[in-house]
Tab-separated table of C-alpha atoms and ligand atoms in Angstrom:
chain	number	residue	atom	x	y	z
T	157	MET	CA	11.282	-13.547	-31.214
T	158	ARG	CA	13.762	-11.831	-28.905
T	159	CYS	CA	11.953	-9.722	-26.314
T	160	VAL	CA	13.536	-7.254	-23.903
T	161	ILE	CA	11.527	-6.272	-20.839
T	162	LEU	CA	12.444	-3.262	-18.729
T	163	GLY	CA	11.242	-3.598	-15.121
T	164	ALA	CA	10.558	-6.797	-13.179
T	165	GLY	CA	7.795	-5.595	-10.897
T	166	LEU	CA	4.296	-6.953	-11.326
T	167	MET	CA	3.700	-6.217	-14.998
T	168	GLY	CA	7.248	-7.065	-16.099
T	169	ARG	CA	7.245	-10.486	-14.418
T	170	LEU	CA	3.835	-11.410	-15.828
T	171	MET	CA	4.808	-10.337	-19.344
T	172	ALA	CA	8.180	-12.082	-19.186
T	173	LEU	CA	6.656	-15.395	-18.121
T	174	ALA	CA	3.876	-15.301	-20.696
T	175	LEU	CA	6.297	-14.555	-23.544
T	176	ALA	CA	8.799	-17.165	-22.359
T	177	ARG	CA	6.066	-19.809	-22.199
T	178	GLN	CA	5.169	-18.958	-25.786
T	179	GLY	CA	8.752	-19.889	-26.673
T	180	HIS	CA	10.300	-16.455	-27.156
T	181	ALA	CA	13.754	-15.531	-25.877
T	182	VAL	CA	13.216	-13.061	-23.045
T	183	GLU	CA	15.701	-10.745	-21.404
T	184	VAL	CA	14.598	-8.836	-18.296
T	185	PHE	CA	16.366	-5.821	-16.764
T	186	ASP	CA	15.474	-4.406	-13.357
T	187	ALA	CA	17.021	-1.445	-11.596
T	188	GLN	CA	16.922	-3.265	-8.264
T	189	GLY	CA	17.090	-6.813	-6.923
T	190	ALA	CA	15.097	-10.025	-7.326
T	191	ASP	CA	13.383	-9.262	-3.981
T	192	ALA	CA	11.320	-6.585	-5.812
T	193	MET	CA	12.330	-3.903	-3.320
T	194	GLY	CA	11.960	-1.307	-6.069
T	195	ALA	CA	8.430	-2.345	-7.024
T	196	ALA	CA	5.136	-0.899	-5.830
T	197	ALA	CA	3.918	-4.487	-6.163
T	198	ARG	CA	5.866	-5.578	-3.072
T	199	ILE	CA	3.993	-3.164	-0.811
T	200	ALA	CA	0.471	-3.499	-2.237
T	201	ALA	CA	-2.437	-5.136	-0.431
T	202	ALA	CA	-3.286	-6.899	-3.717
T	203	MET	CA	-7.020	-6.687	-3.378
T	204	LEU	CA	-9.020	-7.642	-6.460
T	205	ALA	CA	-12.132	-5.566	-5.946
T	206	PRO	CA	-13.641	-4.223	-9.174
T	207	LEU	CA	-16.987	-3.206	-7.696
T	208	ALA	CA	-15.596	-1.650	-4.509
T	209	GLU	CA	-13.019	0.272	-6.547
T	210	SER	CA	-15.689	1.564	-8.916
T	211	ALA	CA	-16.401	4.246	-6.315
T	212	ILE	CA	-13.155	5.903	-7.331
T	213	THR	CA	-12.402	4.729	-10.860
T	214	GLU	CA	-13.887	4.349	-14.359
T	215	THR	CA	-15.826	1.467	-15.826
T	216	SER	CA	-12.866	0.536	-18.071
T	217	VAL	CA	-10.890	-0.452	-14.964
T	218	VAL	CA	-13.919	-2.246	-13.522
T	219	ARG	CA	-14.317	-4.306	-16.701
T	220	MET	CA	-10.607	-5.119	-16.796
T	221	GLY	CA	-10.836	-6.117	-13.139
T	222	HIS	CA	-13.742	-8.431	-13.796
T	223	HIS	CA	-11.846	-10.130	-16.646
T	224	SER	CA	-8.721	-10.397	-14.484
T	225	LEU	CA	-10.486	-12.061	-11.562
T	226	SER	CA	-11.026	-15.241	-13.526
T	227	ARG	CA	-7.700	-14.964	-15.356
T	228	TRP	CA	-5.823	-14.923	-12.015
T	229	GLY	CA	-7.158	-18.407	-11.331
T	230	GLU	CA	-5.525	-19.702	-14.529
T	231	LEU	CA	-2.311	-17.716	-14.076
T	232	LEU	CA	-1.826	-18.913	-10.492
T	233	ARG	CA	-2.501	-22.544	-11.422
T	234	GLU	CA	0.348	-22.413	-13.941
T	235	LEU	CA	2.917	-21.309	-11.331
T	236	PRO	CA	5.408	-23.805	-9.875
T	237	GLU	CA	4.388	-23.117	-6.274
T	238	PRO	CA	1.049	-22.303	-4.635
T	239	VAL	CA	0.168	-18.647	-4.040
T	240	PHE	CA	-2.466	-17.741	-1.455
T	241	SER	CA	-5.524	-16.225	-3.061
T	242	GLN	CA	-9.213	-16.099	-2.239
T	243	ARG	CA	-12.491	-14.993	-3.789
T	244	ASN	CA	-14.677	-14.757	-0.701
T	245	GLY	CA	-15.975	-11.316	-1.653
T	246	SER	CA	-15.402	-8.015	0.149
T	247	LEU	CA	-17.239	-6.639	3.130
T	248	ILE	CA	-17.984	-2.921	3.493
T	249	VAL	CA	-18.678	-1.547	6.969
T	250	TRP	CA	-19.177	1.895	8.497
T	251	HIS	CA	-19.888	3.427	11.857
T	252	ARG	CA	-23.436	4.562	12.556
T	253	GLN	CA	-22.638	8.278	12.184
T	254	ASP	CA	-21.303	7.683	8.651
T	255	ALA	CA	-24.564	6.267	7.274
T	256	PRO	CA	-24.910	9.111	4.697
T	257	LEU	CA	-21.496	8.158	3.311
T	258	ALA	CA	-22.621	4.544	2.981
T	259	LYS	CA	-25.742	5.659	1.113
T	260	GLN	CA	-23.603	7.624	-1.367
T	261	PHE	CA	-21.219	4.678	-1.782
T	262	GLU	CA	-24.111	2.316	-2.426
T	263	GLN	CA	-25.547	4.636	-5.089
T	264	MET	CA	-22.207	4.712	-6.893
T	265	LEU	CA	-21.959	0.926	-6.828
T	266	ARG	CA	-25.524	0.515	-8.068
T	267	GLN	CA	-24.663	2.775	-11.010
T	268	THR	CA	-21.634	0.559	-11.735
T	269	ALA	CA	-23.868	-2.498	-11.612
T	270	ARG	CA	-26.090	-0.898	-14.280
T	271	ASP	CA	-23.044	-0.061	-16.446
T	272	CYS	CA	-21.396	-3.469	-15.932
T	273	PRO	CA	-24.192	-6.028	-15.537
T	274	GLU	CA	-21.635	-8.836	-15.722
T	275	LEU	CA	-20.576	-8.096	-12.107
T	276	PRO	CA	-22.282	-10.015	-9.292
T	277	PRO	CA	-24.649	-7.529	-7.606
T	278	LEU	CA	-23.926	-6.121	-4.177
T	279	GLU	CA	-25.875	-7.508	-1.285
T	280	LYS	CA	-27.017	-5.411	1.683
T	281	ALA	CA	-26.356	-7.259	4.907
T	282	ASP	CA	-28.294	-6.854	8.154
T	283	GLY	CA	-26.966	-7.820	11.581
T	284	THR	CA	-27.775	-11.524	11.180
T	285	ARG	CA	-26.177	-11.752	7.755
T	286	MET	CA	-23.128	-9.826	9.001
T	287	ALA	CA	-22.716	-12.289	11.867
T	288	ASP	CA	-23.038	-15.125	9.395
T	289	LEU	CA	-20.452	-13.664	6.997
T	290	GLU	CA	-17.949	-12.460	9.553
T	291	PRO	CA	-18.665	-13.914	13.016
T	292	SER	CA	-15.864	-11.958	14.666
T	293	LEU	CA	-17.605	-8.691	13.734
T	294	ALA	CA	-20.987	-9.849	15.092
T	295	GLY	CA	-22.621	-7.190	17.215
T	296	ARG	CA	-20.101	-4.531	16.195
T	297	PHE	CA	-21.721	-3.692	12.871
T	298	THR	CA	-25.447	-4.119	12.432
T	299	GLN	CA	-25.351	-3.432	8.731
T	300	GLY	CA	-22.916	-3.609	5.871
T	301	MET	CA	-22.538	-4.416	2.190
T	302	TYR	CA	-21.229	-7.662	0.794
T	303	LEU	CA	-19.655	-7.709	-2.663
T	304	PRO	CA	-19.601	-11.365	-3.773
T	305	GLY	CA	-16.848	-12.725	-5.998
T	306	GLU	CA	-14.237	-10.099	-5.157
T	307	GLY	CA	-10.847	-11.407	-4.160
T	308	GLN	CA	-7.305	-10.821	-3.068
T	309	LEU	CA	-3.970	-12.577	-3.326
T	310	ASP	CA	-0.620	-12.716	-1.568
T	311	ASN	CA	1.462	-10.173	-3.475
T	312	ARG	CA	4.833	-11.249	-2.132
T	313	GLY	CA	4.076	-14.932	-2.664
T	314	LEU	CA	3.092	-14.117	-6.228
T	315	LEU	CA	6.257	-12.107	-6.960
T	316	GLU	CA	8.369	-14.966	-5.605
T	317	ALA	CA	6.485	-17.649	-7.507
T	318	LEU	CA	6.810	-15.632	-10.725
T	319	LEU	CA	10.532	-15.294	-10.063
T	320	ARG	CA	10.900	-19.072	-9.565
T	321	ALA	CA	8.958	-19.723	-12.743
T	322	LEU	CA	11.186	-17.316	-14.689
T	323	GLN	CA	14.337	-18.865	-13.209
T	324	GLY	CA	13.088	-22.258	-14.361
T	325	GLN	CA	12.770	-21.146	-17.990
T	326	ALA	CA	15.881	-21.815	-20.084
T	327	ASN	CA	14.899	-19.048	-22.519
T	328	VAL	CA	14.835	-16.251	-19.894
T	329	SER	CA	17.796	-14.210	-18.699
T	330	LEU	CA	17.328	-11.991	-15.680
T	331	HIS	CA	19.549	-8.957	-15.007
T	332	TRP	CA	19.273	-7.396	-11.544
T	333	GLN	CA	20.731	-4.066	-10.396
T	334	SER	CA	20.640	-3.166	-14.093
T	335	PRO	CA	18.706	0.045	-14.730
T	336	ARG	CA	18.032	0.609	-18.426
T	337	THR	CA	16.136	3.104	-20.526
T	338	PRO	CA	14.695	2.492	-23.992
T	339	ASP	CA	17.522	4.655	-25.355
T	340	ASP	CA	19.951	1.888	-24.401
T	341	PHE	CA	18.491	-0.216	-27.237
T	342	ASP	CA	18.829	0.731	-30.892
T	343	LEU	CA	15.791	-0.917	-32.413
T	344	SER	CA	17.016	-0.243	-35.938
T	345	ALA	CA	20.301	-2.114	-35.416
T	346	ARG	CA	20.760	-5.490	-37.082
T	347	ASP	CA	20.990	-7.380	-33.785
T	348	ALA	CA	18.172	-5.369	-32.145
T	349	PRO	CA	15.501	-7.156	-30.093
T	350	ASP	CA	12.215	-7.812	-31.875
T	351	TRP	CA	10.254	-6.201	-29.034
T	352	LEU	CA	11.068	-3.729	-26.290
T	353	ILE	CA	8.440	-3.797	-23.541
T	354	ASP	CA	8.661	-1.063	-20.953
T	355	CYS	CA	7.201	-2.081	-17.571
T	356	ARG	CA	9.262	0.271	-15.424
T	357	GLY	CA	6.335	1.679	-13.450
T	358	LEU	CA	7.403	5.056	-12.090
T	359	GLY	CA	10.836	4.515	-13.619
T	360	ALA	CA	9.348	5.299	-17.054
T	361	ARG	CA	9.025	9.005	-16.338
T	362	ASP	CA	11.498	9.734	-19.135
T	363	ARG	CA	8.877	8.572	-21.677
T	364	LEU	CA	5.471	9.017	-20.039
T	365	ARG	CA	3.696	11.722	-18.046
T	366	LEU	CA	3.701	9.838	-14.773
T	367	ARG	CA	3.434	10.844	-11.165
T	368	GLY	CA	3.749	8.808	-7.992
T	369	VAL	CA	0.894	8.615	-5.505
T	370	ARG	CA	2.309	7.806	-2.101
T	371	GLY	CA	0.732	4.982	-0.138
T	372	GLU	CA	1.541	3.778	3.361
T	373	VAL	CA	0.536	0.330	4.614
T	374	ILE	CA	0.997	-1.540	7.880
T	375	ARG	CA	1.419	-5.295	8.265
T	376	LEU	CA	0.099	-6.650	11.544
T	377	TYR	CA	0.324	-10.044	13.185
T	378	ALA	CA	-3.005	-10.462	14.971
T	379	PRO	CA	-3.685	-14.010	16.217
T	380	ASP	CA	-6.824	-12.754	18.030
T	381	VAL	CA	-8.499	-11.604	14.825
T	382	THR	CA	-10.138	-13.817	12.240
T	383	LEU	CA	-11.557	-12.298	9.073
T	384	GLN	CA	-12.681	-14.367	6.104
T	385	ARG	CA	-12.245	-11.637	3.512
T	386	PRO	CA	-10.984	-8.082	2.932
T	387	THR	CA	-13.019	-5.570	4.906
T	388	ARG	CA	-13.299	-1.888	4.039
T	389	LEU	CA	-14.256	0.794	6.501
T	390	LEU	CA	-16.059	3.765	4.970
T	391	HIS	CA	-14.998	6.884	6.797
T	392	PRO	CA	-14.973	10.570	5.855
T	393	ARG	CA	-11.317	11.039	6.820
T	394	TYR	CA	-9.776	7.602	7.395
T	395	PRO	CA	-11.170	5.140	4.886
T	396	ILE	CA	-9.152	1.939	5.297
T	397	TYR	CA	-9.128	-1.647	4.208
T	398	ILE	CA	-8.027	-4.668	6.170
T	399	ALA	CA	-6.786	-7.521	3.998
T	400	PRO	CA	-6.295	-10.847	5.833
T	401	LYS	CA	-3.243	-12.765	4.577
T	402	PRO	CA	-2.148	-16.268	5.649
T	403	ASN	CA	-0.746	-16.937	9.151
T	404	HIS	CA	-2.770	-14.233	10.952
T	405	LEU	CA	-1.103	-11.443	9.007
T	406	PHE	CA	-3.228	-8.445	8.064
T	407	VAL	CA	-2.395	-5.644	5.672
T	408	ILE	CA	-3.938	-2.376	6.806
T	409	GLY	CA	-3.985	0.259	4.112
T	410	ALA	CA	-3.643	2.529	2.569
T	411	THR	CA	-3.021	6.197	2.609
T	412	GLU	CA	-3.269	8.021	-0.696
T	413	ILE	CA	-1.140	11.145	-0.794
T	414	GLU	CA	-0.218	13.271	-3.826
T	415	SER	CA	3.500	12.992	-3.274
T	416	GLU	CA	6.465	10.962	-4.477
T	417	ASP	CA	8.156	11.129	-1.110
T	418	LEU	CA	9.203	7.567	-0.310
T	419	SER	CA	10.454	8.283	3.191
T	420	GLU	CA	9.059	6.358	6.155
T	421	ALA	CA	5.369	6.528	7.107
T	422	SER	CA	4.298	9.594	9.072
T	423	VAL	CA	3.004	9.485	12.629
T	424	ARG	CA	-0.332	10.893	11.434
T	425	SER	CA	-0.820	8.170	8.811
T	426	THR	CA	0.220	5.454	11.229
T	427	LEU	CA	-2.180	6.711	13.912
T	428	GLU	CA	-5.043	6.980	11.447
T	429	LEU	CA	-4.548	3.523	9.920
T	430	LEU	CA	-4.143	1.788	13.261
T	431	SER	CA	-6.964	3.656	15.025
T	432	ALA	CA	-9.359	2.930	12.183
T	433	ALA	CA	-8.405	-0.777	12.227
T	434	TYR	CA	-8.914	-0.887	15.986
T	435	THR	CA	-12.432	0.555	15.608
T	436	VAL	CA	-13.257	-2.314	13.237
T	437	HIS	CA	-11.938	-5.043	15.561
T	438	PRO	CA	-10.577	-4.501	19.093
T	439	GLY	CA	-8.403	-7.607	18.654
T	440	PHE	CA	-6.024	-5.374	16.689
T	441	GLY	CA	-5.155	-3.690	20.003
T	442	GLU	CA	-2.915	-6.623	20.881
T	443	ALA	CA	-1.587	-7.118	17.360
T	444	ARG	CA	2.129	-6.851	16.668
T	445	ILE	CA	3.375	-4.349	14.112
T	446	MET	CA	5.487	-6.325	11.678
T	447	GLU	CA	6.154	-3.646	9.107
T	448	ILE	CA	5.209	-0.122	8.111
T	449	ALA	CA	6.016	0.508	4.476
T	450	THR	CA	5.748	3.242	1.893
T	451	GLN	CA	5.661	3.095	-1.896
T	452	ALA	CA	4.378	5.224	-4.768
T	453	ARG	CA	1.759	4.087	-7.248
T	454	PRO	CA	2.700	4.675	-10.902
T	455	THR	CA	-0.041	6.989	-12.130
T	456	LEU	CA	-0.724	8.710	-15.470
T	457	THR	CA	-2.379	12.148	-15.588
T	458	ASP	CA	-5.938	10.745	-15.802
T	459	ASN	CA	-5.329	7.969	-13.223
T	460	LEU	CA	-6.087	5.329	-15.874
T	461	PRO	CA	-3.895	2.597	-17.373
T	462	CYS	CA	-2.591	2.869	-20.922
T	463	ILE	CA	-0.752	0.792	-23.488
T	464	THR	CA	1.517	3.280	-25.226
T	465	LEU	CA	2.962	2.418	-28.640
T	466	HIS	CA	6.272	4.207	-29.078
T	467	GLY	CA	7.037	2.588	-32.399
T	468	PRO	CA	6.213	-0.607	-34.258
T	469	ARG	CA	8.086	-2.838	-31.762
T	470	HIS	CA	8.298	-0.730	-28.645
T	471	VAL	CA	5.432	-0.643	-26.176
T	472	SER	CA	4.856	0.631	-22.592
T	473	LEU	CA	2.409	-0.902	-20.120
T	474	ASN	CA	1.851	1.646	-17.403
T	475	GLY	CA	-0.490	3.751	-15.292
T	476	LEU	CA	-1.587	0.819	-13.149
T	477	TYR	CA	-1.961	3.264	-10.237
T	478	ARG	CA	-3.745	1.550	-7.317
T	479	HIS	CA	-5.088	-1.216	-9.533
T	480	GLY	CA	-2.067	-3.212	-10.647
T	481	PHE	CA	-3.223	-6.524	-9.200
T	482	LEU	CA	-6.804	-5.833	-10.142
T	483	ILE	CA	-6.040	-5.287	-13.831
T	484	SER	CA	-2.617	-6.699	-14.760
T	485	PRO	CA	-3.977	-9.944	-16.294
T	486	ALA	CA	-6.159	-7.803	-18.562
T	487	MET	CA	-3.190	-5.590	-19.480
T	488	LEU	CA	-1.249	-8.767	-20.219
T	489	ASP	CA	-3.924	-10.158	-22.535
T	490	ALA	CA	-4.350	-6.846	-24.366
T	491	ALA	CA	-0.583	-6.410	-24.800
T	492	LEU	CA	-0.059	-9.973	-26.064
T	493	GLU	CA	-2.926	-9.509	-28.513
T	494	TRP	CA	-1.317	-6.344	-29.854
T	495	MET	CA	2.095	-7.983	-30.170
T	496	GLN	CA	0.709	-11.051	-31.929
T	497	THR	CA	-1.967	-9.626	-34.184
T	498	GLN	CA	-1.621	-5.819	-34.059
T	499	THR	CA	-5.286	-5.691	-33.067
T	500	THR	CA	-6.939	-4.256	-29.954
T	501	GLU	CA	-10.117	-6.291	-29.539
T	502	TRP	CA	-9.665	-6.750	-25.797
T	503	ALA	CA	-8.790	-3.116	-25.193
T	504	LEU	CA	-11.805	-1.954	-27.196
T	505	ARG	CA	-14.089	-4.264	-25.282
T	506	TRP	CA	-13.034	-2.811	-21.937
T	507	GLY	CA	-12.285	0.770	-22.975
T	508	LEU	CA	-8.551	0.432	-22.188
T	509	ARG	CA	-6.555	3.168	-23.920
T	510	VAL	CA	-4.038	2.104	-26.553
T	511	GLU	CA	-2.220	5.205	-27.765
T	512	HIS	CA	0.630	6.151	-30.012
T	513	GLU	CA	3.212	8.194	-28.219
T	514	PRO	CA	2.913	11.765	-29.489
T	515	HIS	CA	5.718	12.698	-31.924
T	516	HIS	CA	6.401	9.071	-32.891
H	639	LIG	C1	0.357	1.144	-0.785
H	639	LIG	C2	-0.109	0.486	-2.044
H	639	LIG	C3	-1.216	-0.350	-2.011
H	639	LIG	C4	-1.685	-0.960	-3.189
H	639	LIG	N1	-2.753	-1.801	-3.113
H	639	LIG	C5	-3.220	-2.383	-4.238
H	639	LIG	C6	-4.345	-3.257	-4.194
H	639	LIG	O1	-4.896	-3.547	-3.136
H	639	LIG	N2	-4.798	-3.791	-5.368
H	639	LIG	C7	-4.199	-3.513	-6.563
H	639	LIG	O2	-4.672	-3.988	-7.587
H	639	LIG	N3	-3.117	-2.704	-6.629
H	639	LIG	C8	-2.627	-2.132	-5.511
H	639	LIG	N4	-1.540	-1.304	-5.579
H	639	LIG	C9	-0.997	-0.934	-6.887
H	639	LIG	C10	0.030	-1.900	-7.470
H	639	LIG	O3	1.024	-2.186	-6.535
H	639	LIG	C11	0.669	-1.224	-8.706
H	639	LIG	O4	-0.353	-0.805	-9.589
H	639	LIG	C12	1.573	-2.198	-9.458
H	639	LIG	O5	2.594	-2.668	-8.619
H	639	LIG	C13	2.194	-1.526	-10.680
H	639	LIG	O6	2.917	-2.517	-11.367
H	639	LIG	P1	4.129	-2.131	-12.317
H	639	LIG	O7	4.732	-3.402	-12.761
H	639	LIG	O8	3.661	-1.144	-13.331
H	639	LIG	O9	5.151	-1.306	-11.374
H	639	LIG	P2	6.033	-1.833	-10.159
H	639	LIG	O10	5.373	-2.973	-9.475
H	639	LIG	O11	6.360	-0.628	-9.349
H	639	LIG	O12	7.363	-2.375	-10.864
H	639	LIG	C14	8.226	-1.520	-11.585
H	639	LIG	C15	9.609	-2.166	-11.662
H	639	LIG	O13	10.430	-1.415	-12.581
H	639	LIG	C16	11.729	-1.336	-12.039
H	639	LIG	N5	12.418	-0.185	-12.652
H	639	LIG	C17	12.225	1.132	-12.434
H	639	LIG	N6	13.060	1.855	-13.201
H	639	LIG	C18	13.800	0.981	-13.931
H	639	LIG	C19	14.820	1.101	-14.913
H	639	LIG	N7	15.298	2.301	-15.312
H	639	LIG	N8	15.341	-0.030	-15.460
H	639	LIG	C20	14.886	-1.251	-15.086
H	639	LIG	N9	13.929	-1.429	-14.151
H	639	LIG	C21	13.382	-0.326	-13.586
H	639	LIG	C22	11.505	-1.213	-10.541
H	639	LIG	O14	12.685	-1.581	-9.809
H	639	LIG	C23	10.351	-2.185	-10.333
H	639	LIG	O15	10.815	-3.488	-10.051
H	639	LIG	C24	-1.028	-0.708	-4.427
H	639	LIG	C25	0.116	0.109	-4.445
H	639	LIG	C26	0.570	0.704	-3.265
H	639	LIG	C27	1.807	1.566	-3.320
């Protein structure tokens, strides 16, 4: 088949590689460059935390996240170069005065565990266990929660490795600085592509009811800090996560603001993110600020992902919101299943929406 993919962010690159490896001819168009500067995926912390995220999302996303955790292992192994990833679990911490918040958070996660018994259960950690899990936090937090099996990966390493893999496929052609809309392709023409797959993220606003949710993140170089896994601070006003990447880099994130403003991070957000990180580990006081970045998460009206069928051979994969890395392997599997068999077994199993575009 001849497949055209619009958008080479996270979803577009994954789809393109999977289809190319199945032997299809794949053409990819992106509005910006191969460096993924136009993609939310370049800015993300890329945490893979289905249970932690269940405090703010639905069980469908949690189930997709659980499926994706093991699928990432396979997908990364097939790439031509190694991509940093880990599954050391997540650690949840809070300051003493925020204990009621922690109680509420725990109740939400216990409900998720009842709804999704396939997830490894959360473990409450006392001071000794905390020191064992994360020695550099010993004495600072006398209790916490440990969510085994959760993971994270290096988003930029992944985007680059996917690019290399695509460049190495003879049946893939990549077009950068080439914005396209579905209207640029007449699917009834004789030489039309067999499939048009729209992975434009926020760029698909012409077809979907999308909004951007602004997020600001800071990358720090902190040789004095060692963390074995992503750590989340519960806080009534400044909830943050700290995701340790290779070479003493840490991604501190993320704000969540109902706005599509992509201008530079505000002073308020920067102060909040950095102060909160410093309360978790004083070693961040001497860290170096490598980057402060802003992007918008592509979000549908109900904050949930959706496979939208615009016609028999035209499909959109969108609404990945703050969960693109968490759920994209599941989106990939569900989309490939639809394209190959016109069935939605995977989507039904997780509760992922597959919808016909109204008026089509
Ligand atoms: C601050 C922040 C933190 C995040 N943290 C996490 C996290 O920890 N875990 C997690 O799972 N997710 C996280 N995410 C979410 C994740 O980044 C997104 O869900 C994911 O990137 C969405 O993938 P996508 O392919 O749909 O869109 P994108 O990655 O945004 O890619 C869309 C692509 O389409 C291209 N495009 C747009 N218009 C056109 C056009 N007309 N023609 C051709 N190409 C076009 C763009 O240039 C871009 O390359 C975070 C996001 C942000 C902003």
